[in-house]
Amino acid sequence: MAACIPQQKKASPIIEWNPTDIFRPPSSNAPPDYALLILNQPIHNHVGMIKRLWNNAIFHIAADGAANCLHDAAGIHSDPSFDDLDVIIGDLDSISQVARTYYETPPRRTNVIYYRDDYSTDFAKAVEHTRAKYRPSLKGKDIVVVGSLGGRVDHGISQLHHLYLFQRDPDYSEGKMYFFSGESLTFMLKAGRKHVIRVRDGPAGEKDVFAKWVGILPMKEPSYITTKGLEWDVTDWPTEFGGQMSTSNHILPETQVIEVEATKDVLFTMSLREI
């Protein structure tokens, strides 16, 4: 009897991630190309990093009461860092009159958009507006979300729920979405793809954007994951809530790129160094 020849595993399409680009100094020769979306969470504790994100972004949009947070962190102190806010959008039940007046007063040129939809959150309205602005282009626009995963637990879970809604396409045709929470950067890795994530551009050192901790979380359903570049790499490792979870793994000092494959969508989160 002829021996059975094992079938080779089909190579997964590659998705490249360059999250270090988000935090490049403004003087970089290759500036990032993303929109910055601010949610209604205090930003005082990480205003330095948020200013870096702001200066790198090509479009700035605040979801309703997020305008209060920007005004409280800068405008109220005569700091013009966030004065070039492009859009405030939502049902406008959270924005204060002081913040609205500030952003509508020249030389500021913020467009305030009233959008009433009881079945859509202000977060979703801001994403919809941003994607509609860039949809005519051949490539979707990446969005960095500030204020995600902070504050109330139910709000944090809602934001993760929306991340699943916003990242349905396995090839990210409408752009990638990153959640910045001050201490970490989080994004979704779609199933059936080989995700190549650049975590540093050179040898480990003080200029690293990311600290060493990494988590890979199966939020929606159980998954099998395979990793390369972490201290505790795994192959076809089952993970689920109530079972095994990959938290507090470490990026190795020599690692420049992490590779992750998953059979179902998972969240990937990395801790940040303070810039």
PDB file of C-alpha atoms in Angstrom:
ATOM      1  CA  MET A   1       0.000   0.000   0.000  1.00  0.00           C
ATOM      2  CA  ALA A   2       1.350   3.409  -0.949  1.00  0.00           C
ATOM      3  CA  ALA A   3       2.213   5.697   1.926  1.00  0.00           C
ATOM      4  CA  CYS A   4      -0.038   8.704   2.491  1.00  0.00           C
ATOM      5  CA  ILE A   5       1.646  11.949   1.578  1.00  0.00           C
ATOM      6  CA  PRO A   6       0.749  14.671   4.071  1.00  0.00           C
ATOM      7  CA  GLN A   7      -0.773  17.736   2.497  1.00  0.00           C
ATOM      8  CA  GLN A   8       1.094  20.981   2.917  1.00  0.00           C
ATOM      9  CA  LYS A   9      -0.692  23.687   4.850  1.00  0.00           C
ATOM     10  CA  LYS A  10      -1.816  26.429   2.501  1.00  0.00           C
ATOM     11  CA  ALA A  11       0.033  29.688   3.126  1.00  0.00           C
ATOM     12  CA  SER A  12      -2.180  32.391   4.600  1.00  0.00           C
ATOM     13  CA  PRO A  13      -2.382  35.835   2.964  1.00  0.00           C
ATOM     14  CA  ILE A  14      -0.071  38.288   4.733  1.00  0.00           C
ATOM     15  CA  ILE A  15      -1.325  41.420   6.469  1.00  0.00           C
ATOM     16  CA  GLU A  16       1.413  43.893   7.439  1.00  0.00           C
ATOM     17  CA  TRP A  17       1.088  46.133  10.483  1.00  0.00           C
ATOM     18  CA  ASN A  18       3.386  49.072  11.215  1.00  0.00           C
ATOM     19  CA  PRO A  19       2.092  50.520  14.516  1.00  0.00           C
ATOM     20  CA  THR A  20       5.450  52.176  15.224  1.00  0.00           C
ATOM     21  CA  ASP A  21       4.634  54.606  12.376  1.00  0.00           C
ATOM     22  CA  ILE A  22       1.757  56.061  14.398  1.00  0.00           C
ATOM     23  CA  PHE A  23       4.161  57.456  16.978  1.00  0.00           C
ATOM     24  CA  ARG A  24       6.960  58.672  14.713  1.00  0.00           C
ATOM     25  CA  PRO A  25       8.273  62.167  15.527  1.00  0.00           C
ATOM     26  CA  PRO A  26       6.623  64.846  13.369  1.00  0.00           C
ATOM     27  CA  SER A  27       9.961  65.507  11.633  1.00  0.00           C
ATOM     28  CA  SER A  28       9.977  62.019  10.104  1.00  0.00           C
ATOM     29  CA  ASN A  29      10.539  61.873   6.348  1.00  0.00           C
ATOM     30  CA  ALA A  30       7.691  59.354   6.031  1.00  0.00           C
ATOM     31  CA  PRO A  31       4.840  60.738   8.162  1.00  0.00           C
ATOM     32  CA  PRO A  32       1.913  58.456   9.054  1.00  0.00           C
ATOM     33  CA  ASP A  33      -1.347  58.627   7.137  1.00  0.00           C
ATOM     34  CA  TYR A  34      -4.283  58.193   9.509  1.00  0.00           C
ATOM     35  CA  ALA A  35      -7.318  59.901  10.991  1.00  0.00           C
ATOM     36  CA  LEU A  36      -7.496  60.568  14.733  1.00  0.00           C
ATOM     37  CA  LEU A  37     -10.839  59.995  16.476  1.00  0.00           C
ATOM     38  CA  ILE A  38     -11.298  61.267  20.036  1.00  0.00           C
ATOM     39  CA  LEU A  39     -13.840  59.671  22.394  1.00  0.00           C
ATOM     40  CA  ASN A  40     -15.366  61.195  25.496  1.00  0.00           C
ATOM     41  CA  GLN A  41     -12.743  60.215  28.072  1.00  0.00           C
ATOM     42  CA  PRO A  42     -10.337  62.465  30.027  1.00  0.00           C
ATOM     43  CA  ILE A  43      -6.963  62.783  28.299  1.00  0.00           C
ATOM     44  CA  HIS A  44      -4.935  64.754  30.877  1.00  0.00           C
ATOM     45  CA  ASN A  45      -2.765  61.810  31.912  1.00  0.00           C
ATOM     46  CA  HIS A  46      -1.445  61.142  28.410  1.00  0.00           C
ATOM     47  CA  VAL A  47      -1.650  64.534  26.756  1.00  0.00           C
ATOM     48  CA  GLY A  48       1.992  64.379  25.598  1.00  0.00           C
ATOM     49  CA  MET A  49       1.449  61.189  23.610  1.00  0.00           C
ATOM     50  CA  ILE A  50      -1.891  62.461  22.322  1.00  0.00           C
ATOM     51  CA  LYS A  51      -0.212  65.626  21.018  1.00  0.00           C
ATOM     52  CA  ARG A  52       2.224  63.403  19.107  1.00  0.00           C
ATOM     53  CA  LEU A  53      -0.684  61.454  17.620  1.00  0.00           C
ATOM     54  CA  TRP A  54      -2.499  64.692  16.842  1.00  0.00           C
ATOM     55  CA  ASN A  55       0.467  66.242  15.036  1.00  0.00           C
ATOM     56  CA  ASN A  56       0.922  63.103  12.947  1.00  0.00           C
ATOM     57  CA  ALA A  57      -2.751  62.731  11.934  1.00  0.00           C
ATOM     58  CA  ILE A  58      -4.167  64.221   8.730  1.00  0.00           C
ATOM     59  CA  PHE A  59      -7.752  64.474  10.024  1.00  0.00           C
ATOM     60  CA  HIS A  60      -9.123  65.078  13.536  1.00  0.00           C
ATOM     61  CA  ILE A  61     -12.671  64.249  14.627  1.00  0.00           C
ATOM     62  CA  ALA A  62     -14.289  64.344  18.069  1.00  0.00           C
ATOM     63  CA  ALA A  63     -17.316  62.273  19.045  1.00  0.00           C
ATOM     64  CA  ASP A  64     -19.669  64.761  20.737  1.00  0.00           C
ATOM     65  CA  GLY A  65     -18.496  65.259  24.356  1.00  0.00           C
ATOM     66  CA  ALA A  66     -14.911  64.433  23.392  1.00  0.00           C
ATOM     67  CA  ALA A  67     -14.659  68.093  22.455  1.00  0.00           C
ATOM     68  CA  ASN A  68     -14.988  68.889  26.177  1.00  0.00           C
ATOM     69  CA  CYS A  69     -11.962  66.670  26.885  1.00  0.00           C
ATOM     70  CA  LEU A  70      -9.846  68.437  24.269  1.00  0.00           C
ATOM     71  CA  HIS A  71     -10.910  71.847  25.537  1.00  0.00           C
ATOM     72  CA  ASP A  72     -10.253  70.920  29.173  1.00  0.00           C
ATOM     73  CA  ALA A  73      -6.794  69.549  28.347  1.00  0.00           C
ATOM     74  CA  ALA A  74      -5.593  72.431  26.205  1.00  0.00           C
ATOM     75  CA  GLY A  75      -7.940  75.194  25.088  1.00  0.00           C
ATOM     76  CA  ILE A  76      -8.972  76.253  28.573  1.00  0.00           C
ATOM     77  CA  HIS A  77      -5.264  76.795  29.330  1.00  0.00           C
ATOM     78  CA  SER A  78      -4.723  78.917  26.172  1.00  0.00           C
ATOM     79  CA  ASP A  79      -2.905  75.953  24.623  1.00  0.00           C
ATOM     80  CA  PRO A  80      -3.756  75.836  20.883  1.00  0.00           C
ATOM     81  CA  SER A  81      -2.509  72.257  20.381  1.00  0.00           C
ATOM     82  CA  PHE A  82      -5.963  70.923  19.487  1.00  0.00           C
ATOM     83  CA  ASP A  83      -7.387  74.039  17.837  1.00  0.00           C
ATOM     84  CA  ASP A  84      -7.253  72.492  14.356  1.00  0.00           C
ATOM     85  CA  LEU A  85     -10.013  70.030  15.239  1.00  0.00           C
ATOM     86  CA  ASP A  86     -11.785  69.337  11.940  1.00  0.00           C
ATOM     87  CA  VAL A  87     -15.146  67.896  13.020  1.00  0.00           C
ATOM     88  CA  ILE A  88     -17.332  67.435  16.084  1.00  0.00           C
ATOM     89  CA  ILE A  89     -20.142  64.971  15.404  1.00  0.00           C
ATOM     90  CA  GLY A  90     -22.983  63.319  17.329  1.00  0.00           C
ATOM     91  CA  ASP A  91     -26.361  64.091  18.783  1.00  0.00           C
ATOM     92  CA  LEU A  92     -24.612  66.936  20.664  1.00  0.00           C
ATOM     93  CA  ASP A  93     -26.166  66.098  24.022  1.00  0.00           C
ATOM     94  CA  SER A  94     -22.772  65.885  25.763  1.00  0.00           C
ATOM     95  CA  ILE A  95     -20.741  68.781  24.401  1.00  0.00           C
ATOM     96  CA  SER A  96     -20.712  71.826  26.668  1.00  0.00           C
ATOM     97  CA  GLN A  97     -21.697  75.228  25.344  1.00  0.00           C
ATOM     98  CA  VAL A  98     -18.271  76.534  26.382  1.00  0.00           C
ATOM     99  CA  ALA A  99     -16.429  73.920  24.303  1.00  0.00           C
ATOM    100  CA  ARG A 100     -18.751  74.318  21.331  1.00  0.00           C
ATOM    101  CA  THR A 101     -18.373  78.094  21.337  1.00  0.00           C
ATOM    102  CA  TYR A 102     -14.590  77.746  21.599  1.00  0.00           C
ATOM    103  CA  TYR A 103     -14.309  75.489  18.538  1.00  0.00           C
ATOM    104  CA  GLU A 104     -16.793  77.495  16.479  1.00  0.00           C
ATOM    105  CA  THR A 105     -15.020  80.793  17.150  1.00  0.00           C
ATOM    106  CA  PRO A 106     -12.406  81.987  14.584  1.00  0.00           C
ATOM    107  CA  PRO A 107      -9.596  81.406  13.931  1.00  0.00           C
ATOM    108  CA  ARG A 108     -10.764  77.863  14.697  1.00  0.00           C
ATOM    109  CA  ARG A 109     -12.781  76.297  11.846  1.00  0.00           C
ATOM    110  CA  THR A 110     -14.309  73.197  13.375  1.00  0.00           C
ATOM    111  CA  ASN A 111     -17.355  71.807  11.583  1.00  0.00           C
ATOM    112  CA  VAL A 112     -20.013  70.879  14.193  1.00  0.00           C
ATOM    113  CA  ILE A 113     -22.401  68.245  12.814  1.00  0.00           C
ATOM    114  CA  TYR A 114     -25.686  67.337  14.479  1.00  0.00           C
ATOM    115  CA  TYR A 115     -26.413  63.677  13.719  1.00  0.00           C
ATOM    116  CA  ARG A 116     -29.446  62.195  15.436  1.00  0.00           C
ATOM    117  CA  ASP A 117     -29.765  58.404  15.330  1.00  0.00           C
ATOM    118  CA  ASP A 118     -30.934  56.601  18.460  1.00  0.00           C
ATOM    119  CA  TYR A 119     -29.597  53.296  17.127  1.00  0.00           C
ATOM    120  CA  SER A 120     -26.058  54.536  16.533  1.00  0.00           C
ATOM    121  CA  THR A 121     -23.472  55.685  19.071  1.00  0.00           C
ATOM    122  CA  ASP A 122     -21.472  58.875  18.667  1.00  0.00           C
ATOM    123  CA  PHE A 123     -18.430  56.633  18.162  1.00  0.00           C
ATOM    124  CA  ALA A 124     -20.123  54.898  15.220  1.00  0.00           C
ATOM    125  CA  LYS A 125     -21.231  58.232  13.754  1.00  0.00           C
ATOM    126  CA  ALA A 126     -17.651  59.513  13.858  1.00  0.00           C
ATOM    127  CA  VAL A 127     -16.306  56.380  12.167  1.00  0.00           C
ATOM    128  CA  GLU A 128     -19.017  56.519   9.507  1.00  0.00           C
ATOM    129  CA  HIS A 129     -18.248  60.175   8.765  1.00  0.00           C
ATOM    130  CA  THR A 130     -14.496  59.547   8.541  1.00  0.00           C
ATOM    131  CA  ARG A 131     -14.848  56.555   6.255  1.00  0.00           C
ATOM    132  CA  ALA A 132     -17.310  58.375   4.016  1.00  0.00           C
ATOM    133  CA  LYS A 133     -14.804  61.224   3.660  1.00  0.00           C
ATOM    134  CA  TYR A 134     -12.091  58.886   2.376  1.00  0.00           C
ATOM    135  CA  ARG A 135     -14.195  56.181   0.697  1.00  0.00           C
ATOM    136  CA  PRO A 136     -13.675  57.557  -2.843  1.00  0.00           C
ATOM    137  CA  SER A 137      -9.973  56.703  -2.529  1.00  0.00           C
ATOM    138  CA  LEU A 138      -8.698  53.294  -3.571  1.00  0.00           C
ATOM    139  CA  LYS A 139      -7.387  52.581  -0.083  1.00  0.00           C
ATOM    140  CA  GLY A 140      -9.312  52.976   3.160  1.00  0.00           C
ATOM    141  CA  LYS A 141      -8.049  55.335   5.833  1.00  0.00           C
ATOM    142  CA  ASP A 142      -6.599  53.938   9.058  1.00  0.00           C
ATOM    143  CA  ILE A 143      -8.182  55.346  12.219  1.00  0.00           C
ATOM    144  CA  VAL A 144      -6.517  55.752  15.617  1.00  0.00           C
ATOM    145  CA  VAL A 145      -9.093  55.998  18.410  1.00  0.00           C
ATOM    146  CA  VAL A 146      -8.128  57.920  21.566  1.00  0.00           C
ATOM    147  CA  GLY A 147     -10.053  57.340  24.800  1.00  0.00           C
ATOM    148  CA  SER A 148     -11.000  53.752  24.055  1.00  0.00           C
ATOM    149  CA  LEU A 149     -11.028  51.074  26.760  1.00  0.00           C
ATOM    150  CA  GLY A 150     -11.013  53.607  29.587  1.00  0.00           C
ATOM    151  CA  GLY A 151     -13.594  54.614  32.133  1.00  0.00           C
ATOM    152  CA  ARG A 152     -16.725  52.515  32.664  1.00  0.00           C
ATOM    153  CA  VAL A 153     -16.536  48.774  31.972  1.00  0.00           C
ATOM    154  CA  ASP A 154     -19.746  48.730  29.916  1.00  0.00           C
ATOM    155  CA  HIS A 155     -18.364  51.520  27.719  1.00  0.00           C
ATOM    156  CA  GLY A 156     -15.134  49.583  27.221  1.00  0.00           C
ATOM    157  CA  ILE A 157     -17.006  46.423  26.212  1.00  0.00           C
ATOM    158  CA  SER A 158     -19.164  48.499  23.862  1.00  0.00           C
ATOM    159  CA  GLN A 159     -16.049  49.875  22.190  1.00  0.00           C
ATOM    160  CA  LEU A 160     -14.663  46.372  21.660  1.00  0.00           C
ATOM    161  CA  HIS A 161     -18.046  45.388  20.238  1.00  0.00           C
ATOM    162  CA  HIS A 162     -17.799  48.277  17.801  1.00  0.00           C
ATOM    163  CA  LEU A 163     -14.272  47.253  16.833  1.00  0.00           C
ATOM    164  CA  TYR A 164     -15.712  43.939  15.638  1.00  0.00           C
ATOM    165  CA  LEU A 165     -18.386  45.818  13.688  1.00  0.00           C
ATOM    166  CA  PHE A 166     -15.846  48.183  12.095  1.00  0.00           C
ATOM    167  CA  GLN A 167     -13.328  45.486  11.062  1.00  0.00           C
ATOM    168  CA  ARG A 168     -15.450  42.944   9.182  1.00  0.00           C
ATOM    169  CA  ASP A 169     -13.330  42.683   6.034  1.00  0.00           C
ATOM    170  CA  PRO A 170     -10.439  40.206   6.444  1.00  0.00           C
ATOM    171  CA  ASP A 171      -8.296  42.388   4.190  1.00  0.00           C
ATOM    172  CA  TYR A 172      -9.092  45.705   5.968  1.00  0.00           C
ATOM    173  CA  SER A 173     -10.289  47.355   2.762  1.00  0.00           C
ATOM    174  CA  GLU A 174     -11.767  50.297   4.723  1.00  0.00           C
ATOM    175  CA  GLY A 175      -8.591  50.749   6.735  1.00  0.00           C
ATOM    176  CA  LYS A 176      -7.204  49.413   9.992  1.00  0.00           C
ATOM    177  CA  MET A 177      -8.362  50.654  13.381  1.00  0.00           C
ATOM    178  CA  TYR A 178      -6.157  51.106  16.457  1.00  0.00           C
ATOM    179  CA  PHE A 179      -7.366  51.714  20.025  1.00  0.00           C
ATOM    180  CA  PHE A 180      -5.030  53.929  22.041  1.00  0.00           C
ATOM    181  CA  SER A 181      -5.686  53.871  25.780  1.00  0.00           C
ATOM    182  CA  GLY A 182      -2.541  55.598  27.045  1.00  0.00           C
ATOM    183  CA  GLU A 183      -0.980  52.440  28.441  1.00  0.00           C
ATOM    184  CA  SER A 184      -1.513  50.224  25.391  1.00  0.00           C
ATOM    185  CA  LEU A 185      -2.323  49.968  21.697  1.00  0.00           C
ATOM    186  CA  THR A 186      -4.948  47.405  20.667  1.00  0.00           C
ATOM    187  CA  PHE A 187      -6.194  46.187  17.295  1.00  0.00           C
ATOM    188  CA  MET A 188      -7.980  43.240  15.752  1.00  0.00           C
ATOM    189  CA  LEU A 189      -6.274  40.413  13.880  1.00  0.00           C
ATOM    190  CA  LYS A 190      -8.634  38.802  11.402  1.00  0.00           C
ATOM    191  CA  ALA A 191      -8.806  35.032  11.063  1.00  0.00           C
ATOM    192  CA  GLY A 192      -7.159  33.182   8.188  1.00  0.00           C
ATOM    193  CA  ARG A 193      -4.386  35.733   7.732  1.00  0.00           C
ATOM    194  CA  LYS A 194      -0.717  35.814   8.673  1.00  0.00           C
ATOM    195  CA  HIS A 195      -0.261  39.064  10.573  1.00  0.00           C
ATOM    196  CA  VAL A 196       3.239  40.529  10.472  1.00  0.00           C
ATOM    197  CA  ILE A 197       3.490  43.229  13.150  1.00  0.00           C
ATOM    198  CA  ARG A 198       6.546  45.502  13.265  1.00  0.00           C
ATOM    199  CA  VAL A 199       7.268  46.436  16.882  1.00  0.00           C
ATOM    200  CA  ARG A 200      10.618  48.218  16.473  1.00  0.00           C
ATOM    201  CA  ASP A 201      12.783  49.543  13.654  1.00  0.00           C
ATOM    202  CA  GLY A 202      16.172  48.688  15.137  1.00  0.00           C
ATOM    203  CA  PRO A 203      17.906  47.179  18.173  1.00  0.00           C
ATOM    204  CA  ALA A 204      16.081  47.319  21.490  1.00  0.00           C
ATOM    205  CA  GLY A 205      16.702  50.552  23.344  1.00  0.00           C
ATOM    206  CA  GLU A 206      15.346  53.706  24.880  1.00  0.00           C
ATOM    207  CA  LYS A 207      13.700  54.810  21.633  1.00  0.00           C
ATOM    208  CA  ASP A 208      11.351  51.807  21.583  1.00  0.00           C
ATOM    209  CA  VAL A 209       7.703  52.825  21.371  1.00  0.00           C
ATOM    210  CA  PHE A 210       6.413  49.602  22.875  1.00  0.00           C
ATOM    211  CA  ALA A 211       7.207  47.992  26.206  1.00  0.00           C
ATOM    212  CA  LYS A 212       7.527  44.222  26.447  1.00  0.00           C
ATOM    213  CA  TRP A 213       4.011  43.046  27.352  1.00  0.00           C
ATOM    214  CA  VAL A 214       1.676  41.520  24.770  1.00  0.00           C
ATOM    215  CA  GLY A 215      -1.771  39.942  24.950  1.00  0.00           C
ATOM    216  CA  ILE A 216      -3.713  37.966  22.322  1.00  0.00           C
ATOM    217  CA  LEU A 217      -7.366  37.663  23.315  1.00  0.00           C
ATOM    218  CA  PRO A 218     -10.212  35.643  21.726  1.00  0.00           C
ATOM    219  CA  MET A 219     -13.034  38.040  22.561  1.00  0.00           C
ATOM    220  CA  LYS A 220     -15.831  36.629  20.396  1.00  0.00           C
ATOM    221  CA  GLU A 221     -15.207  32.884  20.205  1.00  0.00           C
ATOM    222  CA  PRO A 222     -12.518  30.248  20.818  1.00  0.00           C
ATOM    223  CA  SER A 223      -9.520  30.334  18.509  1.00  0.00           C
ATOM    224  CA  TYR A 224      -6.265  28.508  17.786  1.00  0.00           C
ATOM    225  CA  ILE A 225      -3.244  30.785  17.563  1.00  0.00           C
ATOM    226  CA  THR A 226       0.326  30.443  16.303  1.00  0.00           C
ATOM    227  CA  THR A 227       2.974  33.047  17.141  1.00  0.00           C
ATOM    228  CA  LYS A 228       6.589  33.887  16.347  1.00  0.00           C
ATOM    229  CA  GLY A 229       8.792  36.499  18.019  1.00  0.00           C
ATOM    230  CA  LEU A 230       7.471  36.267  21.584  1.00  0.00           C
ATOM    231  CA  GLU A 231       9.158  34.838  24.665  1.00  0.00           C
ATOM    232  CA  TRP A 232       6.520  32.117  24.872  1.00  0.00           C
ATOM    233  CA  ASP A 233       5.624  31.262  21.285  1.00  0.00           C
ATOM    234  CA  VAL A 234       2.850  28.763  20.599  1.00  0.00           C
ATOM    235  CA  THR A 235       1.695  26.630  17.683  1.00  0.00           C
ATOM    236  CA  ASP A 236      -1.997  25.827  17.080  1.00  0.00           C
ATOM    237  CA  TRP A 237      -2.646  26.745  20.705  1.00  0.00           C
ATOM    238  CA  PRO A 238      -6.311  26.747  21.802  1.00  0.00           C
ATOM    239  CA  THR A 239      -7.469  29.883  23.581  1.00  0.00           C
ATOM    240  CA  GLU A 240     -10.861  30.967  24.905  1.00  0.00           C
ATOM    241  CA  PHE A 241     -12.561  32.697  27.809  1.00  0.00           C
ATOM    242  CA  GLY A 242     -12.852  30.167  30.615  1.00  0.00           C
ATOM    243  CA  GLY A 243      -9.871  28.257  29.168  1.00  0.00           C
ATOM    244  CA  GLN A 244      -6.327  29.244  28.234  1.00  0.00           C
ATOM    245  CA  MET A 245      -5.565  32.933  27.652  1.00  0.00           C
ATOM    246  CA  SER A 246      -2.409  34.500  26.228  1.00  0.00           C
ATOM    247  CA  THR A 247      -1.807  37.522  28.463  1.00  0.00           C
ATOM    248  CA  SER A 248       1.423  39.138  29.703  1.00  0.00           C
ATOM    249  CA  ASN A 249       3.582  37.500  27.046  1.00  0.00           C
ATOM    250  CA  HIS A 250       6.835  39.300  26.258  1.00  0.00           C
ATOM    251  CA  ILE A 251       8.411  40.803  23.145  1.00  0.00           C
ATOM    252  CA  LEU A 252      11.989  39.517  22.988  1.00  0.00           C
ATOM    253  CA  PRO A 253      14.776  42.151  22.969  1.00  0.00           C
ATOM    254  CA  GLU A 254      15.934  41.003  19.537  1.00  0.00           C
ATOM    255  CA  THR A 255      12.436  40.889  18.027  1.00  0.00           C
ATOM    256  CA  GLN A 256      11.592  43.463  15.371  1.00  0.00           C
ATOM    257  CA  VAL A 257       8.571  41.669  13.908  1.00  0.00           C
ATOM    258  CA  ILE A 258       5.914  39.508  15.577  1.00  0.00           C
ATOM    259  CA  GLU A 259       3.948  37.016  13.495  1.00  0.00           C
ATOM    260  CA  VAL A 260       0.474  35.848  14.522  1.00  0.00           C
ATOM    261  CA  GLU A 261      -2.019  33.503  12.859  1.00  0.00           C
ATOM    262  CA  ALA A 262      -5.445  32.721  14.285  1.00  0.00           C
ATOM    263  CA  THR A 263      -8.347  30.519  13.229  1.00  0.00           C
ATOM    264  CA  LYS A 264     -10.839  33.085  14.572  1.00  0.00           C
ATOM    265  CA  ASP A 265     -10.589  36.835  15.080  1.00  0.00           C
ATOM    266  CA  VAL A 266      -8.501  37.871  18.105  1.00  0.00           C
ATOM    267  CA  LEU A 267      -7.519  41.121  19.784  1.00  0.00           C
ATOM    268  CA  PHE A 268      -3.822  41.964  19.851  1.00  0.00           C
ATOM    269  CA  THR A 269      -2.653  44.402  22.515  1.00  0.00           C
ATOM    270  CA  MET A 270       0.797  45.803  23.311  1.00  0.00           C
ATOM    271  CA  SER A 271       1.901  47.977  26.215  1.00  0.00           C
ATOM    272  CA  LEU A 272       3.370  51.395  25.450  1.00  0.00           C
ATOM    273  CA  ARG A 273       6.312  53.308  26.814  1.00  0.00           C
ATOM    274  CA  GLU A 274       5.660  56.907  27.779  1.00  0.00           C
ATOM    275  CA  ILE A 275       6.887  59.223  25.032  1.00  0.00           C
TER     276      ILE A 275
END
